[in-house]
mmCIF file of N, CA and C in Angstrom:
data_model
loop_
_atom_site.group_PDB
_atom_site.id
_atom_site.type_symbol
_atom_site.label_atom_id
_atom_site.label_comp_id
_atom_site.label_asym_id
_atom_site.label_seq_id
_atom_site.Cartn_x
_atom_site.Cartn_y
_atom_site.Cartn_z
ATOM 1 N N MET G 202 23.354 -8.979 -13.948
ATOM 2 C CA MET G 202 22.137 -8.205 -13.776
ATOM 3 C C MET G 202 21.370 -8.172 -15.085
ATOM 4 N N ARG G 203 20.081 -8.027 -14.949
ATOM 5 C CA ARG G 203 19.196 -7.928 -16.112
ATOM 6 C C ARG G 203 18.636 -6.515 -16.180
ATOM 7 N N ARG G 204 18.460 -6.018 -17.361
ATOM 8 C CA ARG G 204 17.918 -4.681 -17.578
ATOM 9 C C ARG G 204 16.393 -4.744 -17.547
ATOM 10 N N LYS G 205 15.781 -3.823 -16.817
ATOM 11 C CA LYS G 205 14.323 -3.690 -16.744
ATOM 12 C C LYS G 205 13.978 -2.224 -16.964
ATOM 13 N N GLN G 206 12.811 -1.987 -17.485
ATOM 14 C CA GLN G 206 12.322 -0.626 -17.652
ATOM 15 C C GLN G 206 11.089 -0.445 -16.787
ATOM 16 N N ILE G 207 10.986 0.732 -16.170
ATOM 17 C CA ILE G 207 9.816 1.033 -15.335
ATOM 18 C C ILE G 207 9.290 2.414 -15.696
ATOM 19 N N TYR G 208 8.061 2.664 -15.330
ATOM 20 C CA TYR G 208 7.446 3.970 -15.512
ATOM 21 C C TYR G 208 7.274 4.604 -14.142
ATOM 22 N N LEU G 209 7.646 5.880 -14.028
ATOM 23 C CA LEU G 209 7.484 6.629 -12.787
ATOM 24 C C LEU G 209 6.628 7.852 -13.058
ATOM 25 N N ASP G 210 5.825 8.230 -12.072
ATOM 26 C CA ASP G 210 5.114 9.492 -12.208
ATOM 27 C C ASP G 210 6.125 10.624 -12.008
ATOM 28 N N ASP G 211 5.742 11.825 -12.382
ATOM 29 C CA ASP G 211 6.671 12.954 -12.355
ATOM 30 C C ASP G 211 7.235 13.222 -10.960
ATOM 31 N N ALA G 212 6.387 13.167 -9.952
ATOM 32 C CA ALA G 212 6.840 13.448 -8.589
ATOM 33 C C ALA G 212 7.862 12.415 -8.126
ATOM 34 N N SER G 213 7.625 11.143 -8.427
ATOM 35 C CA SER G 213 8.570 10.091 -8.035
ATOM 36 C C SER G 213 9.899 10.258 -8.761
ATOM 37 N N GLU G 214 9.825 10.627 -10.028
ATOM 38 C CA GLU G 214 11.065 10.819 -10.783
ATOM 39 C C GLU G 214 11.890 11.965 -10.201
ATOM 40 N N ARG G 215 11.226 13.066 -9.878
ATOM 41 C CA ARG G 215 11.950 14.208 -9.289
ATOM 42 C C ARG G 215 12.566 13.827 -7.953
ATOM 43 N N ALA G 216 11.801 13.130 -7.124
ATOM 44 C CA ALA G 216 12.305 12.729 -5.809
ATOM 45 C C ALA G 216 13.482 11.768 -5.947
ATOM 46 N N LEU G 217 13.400 10.842 -6.893
ATOM 47 C CA LEU G 217 14.488 9.895 -7.118
ATOM 48 C C LEU G 217 15.743 10.615 -7.595
ATOM 49 N N LYS G 218 15.593 11.569 -8.483
ATOM 50 C CA LYS G 218 16.742 12.342 -8.979
ATOM 51 C C LYS G 218 17.398 13.123 -7.841
ATOM 52 N N ARG G 219 16.574 13.746 -6.988
ATOM 53 C CA ARG G 219 17.128 14.491 -5.847
ATOM 54 C C ARG G 219 17.867 13.559 -4.894
ATOM 55 N N LEU G 220 17.278 12.396 -4.632
ATOM 56 C CA LEU G 220 17.913 11.425 -3.737
ATOM 57 C C LEU G 220 19.252 10.963 -4.305
ATOM 58 N N ALA G 221 19.283 10.666 -5.587
ATOM 59 C CA ALA G 221 20.522 10.216 -6.216
ATOM 60 C C ALA G 221 21.594 11.305 -6.152
ATOM 61 N N ALA G 222 21.196 12.536 -6.407
ATOM 62 C CA ALA G 222 22.158 13.643 -6.356
ATOM 63 C C ALA G 222 22.669 13.862 -4.937
ATOM 64 N N ARG G 223 21.779 13.773 -3.972
ATOM 65 C CA ARG G 223 22.145 14.005 -2.573
ATOM 66 C C ARG G 223 23.067 12.918 -2.040
ATOM 67 N N THR G 224 22.847 11.678 -2.442
ATOM 68 C CA THR G 224 23.621 10.551 -1.898
ATOM 69 C C THR G 224 24.822 10.178 -2.756
ATOM 70 N N GLY G 225 24.847 10.651 -4.002
ATOM 71 C CA GLY G 225 25.941 10.279 -4.894
ATOM 72 C C GLY G 225 25.814 8.858 -5.428
ATOM 73 N N ARG G 226 24.656 8.281 -5.275
ATOM 74 C CA ARG G 226 24.391 6.936 -5.806
ATOM 75 C C ARG G 226 23.480 7.049 -7.012
ATOM 76 N N SER G 227 23.526 6.067 -7.866
ATOM 77 C CA SER G 227 22.692 6.099 -9.070
ATOM 78 C C SER G 227 21.217 5.881 -8.722
ATOM 79 N N GLU G 228 20.366 6.346 -9.622
ATOM 80 C CA GLU G 228 18.935 6.107 -9.470
ATOM 81 C C GLU G 228 18.657 4.607 -9.459
ATOM 82 N N ALA G 229 19.325 3.876 -10.353
ATOM 83 C CA ALA G 229 19.127 2.428 -10.430
ATOM 84 C C ALA G 229 19.494 1.747 -9.117
ATOM 85 N N SER G 230 20.538 2.230 -8.474
ATOM 86 C CA SER G 230 20.951 1.654 -7.190
ATOM 87 C C SER G 230 19.859 1.826 -6.141
ATOM 88 N N HIS G 231 19.261 2.996 -6.108
ATOM 89 C CA HIS G 231 18.173 3.236 -5.147
ATOM 90 C C HIS G 231 16.954 2.379 -5.467
ATOM 91 N N ILE G 232 16.639 2.233 -6.738
ATOM 92 C CA ILE G 232 15.501 1.393 -7.129
ATOM 93 C C ILE G 232 15.761 -0.055 -6.745
ATOM 94 N N ARG G 233 16.987 -0.549 -7.001
ATOM 95 C CA ARG G 233 17.312 -1.931 -6.622
ATOM 96 C C ARG G 233 17.199 -2.134 -5.119
ATOM 97 N N GLU G 234 17.680 -1.157 -4.343
ATOM 98 C CA GLU G 234 17.598 -1.275 -2.884
ATOM 99 C C GLU G 234 16.141 -1.290 -2.414
ATOM 100 N N ALA G 235 15.337 -0.403 -2.977
ATOM 101 C CA ALA G 235 13.924 -0.352 -2.587
ATOM 102 C C ALA G 235 13.214 -1.650 -2.947
ATOM 103 N N LEU G 236 13.500 -2.174 -4.131
ATOM 104 C CA LEU G 236 12.887 -3.428 -4.556
ATOM 105 C C LEU G 236 13.342 -4.580 -3.667
ATOM 106 N N HIS G 237 14.619 -4.587 -3.336
ATOM 107 C CA HIS G 237 15.147 -5.636 -2.454
ATOM 108 C C HIS G 237 14.433 -5.613 -1.101
ATOM 109 N N ARG G 238 14.261 -4.423 -0.528
ATOM 110 C CA ARG G 238 13.560 -4.302 0.763
ATOM 111 C C ARG G 238 12.107 -4.754 0.635
ATOM 112 N N TYR G 239 11.469 -4.361 -0.437
ATOM 113 C CA TYR G 239 10.071 -4.742 -0.661
ATOM 114 C C TYR G 239 9.933 -6.255 -0.754
ATOM 115 N N LEU G 240 10.819 -6.880 -1.518
ATOM 116 C CA LEU G 240 10.745 -8.331 -1.695
ATOM 117 C C LEU G 240 11.189 -9.082 -0.444
ATOM 118 N N ALA G 241 12.058 -8.479 0.356
ATOM 119 C CA ALA G 241 12.505 -9.126 1.585
ATOM 120 C C ALA G 241 11.360 -9.288 2.572
ATOM 121 N N ASP G 242 10.357 -8.409 2.468
ATOM 122 C CA ASP G 242 9.184 -8.521 3.333
ATOM 123 C C ASP G 242 8.349 -9.735 2.963
ATOM 124 N N GLY G 243 8.616 -10.307 1.823
ATOM 125 C CA GLY G 243 7.862 -11.467 1.358
ATOM 126 C C GLY G 243 6.788 -11.058 0.380
ATOM 127 N N ILE G 244 6.483 -11.963 -0.499
ATOM 128 C CA ILE G 244 5.439 -11.707 -1.487
ATOM 129 C C ILE G 244 4.092 -11.551 -0.785
ATOM 130 N N GLU G 245 3.858 -12.362 0.237
ATOM 131 C CA GLU G 245 2.619 -12.274 1.006
ATOM 132 C C GLU G 245 2.737 -11.109 1.976
ATOM 133 N N HIS G 246 1.915 -10.114 1.822
ATOM 134 C CA HIS G 246 1.924 -8.982 2.724
ATOM 135 C C HIS G 246 0.890 -9.206 3.815
ATOM 136 N N PRO G 247 1.082 -8.557 4.959
ATOM 137 C CA PRO G 247 0.116 -8.733 6.048
ATOM 138 C C PRO G 247 -1.301 -8.448 5.566
ATOM 139 N N GLU G 248 -2.236 -9.136 6.165
ATOM 140 C CA GLU G 248 -3.637 -8.963 5.773
ATOM 141 C C GLU G 248 -4.074 -7.530 6.011
ATOM 142 N N ASP G 249 -4.708 -6.963 5.041
ATOM 143 C CA ASP G 249 -5.265 -5.625 5.154
ATOM 144 C C ASP G 249 -6.635 -5.749 5.804
ATOM 145 N N PRO G 250 -6.855 -5.101 6.954
ATOM 146 C CA PRO G 250 -8.150 -5.253 7.626
ATOM 147 C C PRO G 250 -9.324 -4.805 6.765
ATOM 148 N N LEU G 251 -9.076 -3.917 5.814
ATOM 149 C CA LEU G 251 -10.172 -3.502 4.942
ATOM 150 C C LEU G 251 -10.657 -4.645 4.064
ATOM 151 N N GLU G 252 -9.758 -5.596 3.770
ATOM 152 C CA GLU G 252 -10.173 -6.733 2.947
ATOM 153 C C GLU G 252 -11.208 -7.587 3.662
ATOM 154 N N ARG G 253 -11.266 -7.488 4.984
ATOM 155 C CA ARG G 253 -12.266 -8.261 5.714
ATOM 156 C C ARG G 253 -13.678 -7.739 5.467
ATOM 157 N N LEU G 254 -13.790 -6.513 4.949
ATOM 158 C CA LEU G 254 -15.110 -5.980 4.628
ATOM 159 C C LEU G 254 -15.704 -6.660 3.407
ATOM 160 N N ILE G 255 -14.830 -7.194 2.546
ATOM 161 C CA ILE G 255 -15.309 -7.852 1.336
ATOM 162 C C ILE G 255 -16.084 -9.099 1.742
ATOM 163 N N GLY G 256 -17.298 -9.174 1.313
ATOM 164 C CA GLY G 256 -18.134 -10.324 1.632
ATOM 165 C C GLY G 256 -18.765 -10.266 3.007
ATOM 166 N N LEU G 257 -18.562 -9.172 3.723
ATOM 167 C CA LEU G 257 -19.144 -9.033 5.056
ATOM 168 C C LEU G 257 -20.662 -9.096 4.993
ATOM 169 N N VAL G 258 -21.209 -8.502 3.969
ATOM 170 C CA VAL G 258 -22.651 -8.452 3.821
ATOM 171 C C VAL G 258 -23.037 -9.382 2.675
ATOM 172 N N PRO G 259 -23.773 -10.452 2.992
ATOM 173 C CA PRO G 259 -24.107 -11.410 1.956
ATOM 174 C C PRO G 259 -25.128 -10.909 0.943
ATOM 175 N N ASP G 260 -25.867 -9.872 1.290
ATOM 176 C CA ASP G 260 -26.862 -9.358 0.349
ATOM 177 C C ASP G 260 -27.014 -7.850 0.523
ATOM 178 N N GLU G 261 -27.846 -7.265 -0.289
ATOM 179 C CA GLU G 261 -28.008 -5.810 -0.276
ATOM 180 C C GLU G 261 -28.771 -5.297 0.934
ATOM 181 N N THR G 262 -29.357 -6.161 1.748
ATOM 182 C CA THR G 262 -30.125 -5.714 2.906
ATOM 183 C C THR G 262 -29.280 -5.696 4.175
ATOM 184 N N GLY G 263 -27.961 -5.753 4.024
ATOM 185 C CA GLY G 263 -27.053 -5.750 5.174
ATOM 186 C C GLY G 263 -26.980 -4.397 5.849
ATOM 187 N N PRO G 264 -26.049 -4.230 6.773
ATOM 188 C CA PRO G 264 -25.956 -2.975 7.526
ATOM 189 C C PRO G 264 -25.685 -1.794 6.608
ATOM 190 N N ASP G 265 -26.307 -0.667 6.955
ATOM 191 C CA ASP G 265 -26.104 0.536 6.148
ATOM 192 C C ASP G 265 -25.220 1.553 6.873
ATOM 193 N N ASP G 266 -24.567 1.112 7.952
ATOM 194 C CA ASP G 266 -23.716 2.015 8.721
ATOM 195 C C ASP G 266 -22.236 1.628 8.662
ATOM 196 N N VAL G 267 -21.848 0.881 7.640
ATOM 197 C CA VAL G 267 -20.461 0.398 7.558
ATOM 198 C C VAL G 267 -19.487 1.566 7.487
ATOM 199 N N ALA G 268 -19.817 2.623 6.755
ATOM 200 C CA ALA G 268 -18.907 3.770 6.640
ATOM 201 C C ALA G 268 -18.696 4.433 8.002
ATOM 202 N N GLU G 269 -19.774 4.644 8.739
ATOM 203 C CA GLU G 269 -19.670 5.315 10.035
ATOM 204 C C GLU G 269 -19.082 4.417 11.109
ATOM 205 N N GLU G 270 -19.392 3.148 11.065
ATOM 206 C CA GLU G 270 -18.997 2.205 12.116
ATOM 207 C C GLU G 270 -17.920 1.220 11.643
ATOM 208 N N HIS G 271 -17.026 1.677 10.774
ATOM 209 C CA HIS G 271 -16.016 0.766 10.222
ATOM 210 C C HIS G 271 -15.136 0.141 11.291
ATOM 211 N N ASP G 272 -14.834 0.878 12.388
ATOM 212 C CA ASP G 272 -14.014 0.285 13.444
ATOM 213 C C ASP G 272 -14.718 -0.920 14.071
ATOM 214 N N HIS G 273 -16.024 -0.834 14.191
ATOM 215 C CA HIS G 273 -16.786 -1.954 14.738
ATOM 216 C C HIS G 273 -16.675 -3.168 13.813
ATOM 217 N N TYR G 274 -16.887 -2.947 12.529
ATOM 218 C CA TYR G 274 -16.880 -4.062 11.590
ATOM 219 C C TYR G 274 -15.472 -4.599 11.324
ATOM 220 N N LEU G 275 -14.451 -3.733 11.389
ATOM 221 C CA LEU G 275 -13.083 -4.173 11.136
ATOM 222 C C LEU G 275 -12.420 -4.770 12.361
ATOM 223 N N TYR G 276 -12.597 -4.114 13.508
ATOM 224 C CA TYR G 276 -11.830 -4.496 14.697
ATOM 225 C C TYR G 276 -12.678 -4.986 15.858
ATOM 226 N N GLY G 277 -13.998 -4.939 15.723
ATOM 227 C CA GLY G 277 -14.859 -5.399 16.800
ATOM 228 C C GLY G 277 -15.072 -4.352 17.881
ATOM 229 N N ALA G 278 -14.699 -3.112 17.605
ATOM 230 C CA ALA G 278 -14.889 -2.047 18.591
ATOM 231 C C ALA G 278 -16.382 -1.806 18.801
ATOM 232 N N PRO G 279 -16.740 -1.314 19.994
ATOM 233 C CA PRO G 279 -18.153 -1.014 20.221
ATOM 234 C C PRO G 279 -18.640 0.038 19.225
ATOM 235 N N LYS G 280 -19.889 -0.076 18.857
ATOM 236 C CA LYS G 280 -20.469 0.926 17.959
ATOM 237 C C LYS G 280 -20.573 2.240 18.708
ATOM 238 N N GLU G 281 -20.286 3.343 18.002
ATOM 239 C CA GLU G 281 -20.355 4.654 18.630
ATOM 240 C C GLU G 281 -21.772 5.176 18.638
ATOM 241 N N ARG G 282 -22.554 4.770 17.670
ATOM 242 C CA ARG G 282 -23.948 5.227 17.581
ATOM 243 C C ARG G 282 -24.858 4.024 17.809
ATOM 244 N N VAL G 283 -25.931 4.300 18.478
ATOM 245 C CA VAL G 283 -26.869 3.206 18.737
ATOM 246 C C VAL G 283 -28.171 3.463 18.040
#
């Protein structure tokens, strides 16, 4: 095994400490398991539908209702407002 250092926010550190105490396993063991599961999903993660909004409008004169009608632009749902 190789040694790595990571930074955790306070809430994550507290939760990790509680988990380790509750399960009797080391914090490092839980981190390794979580990382293993994350990497097992593959480096390529499923496409985020929000990424499809990038480049949707080729110029500044595009639709001004993207926030309200995001389901239409993301999933092709009918517009709720006409």
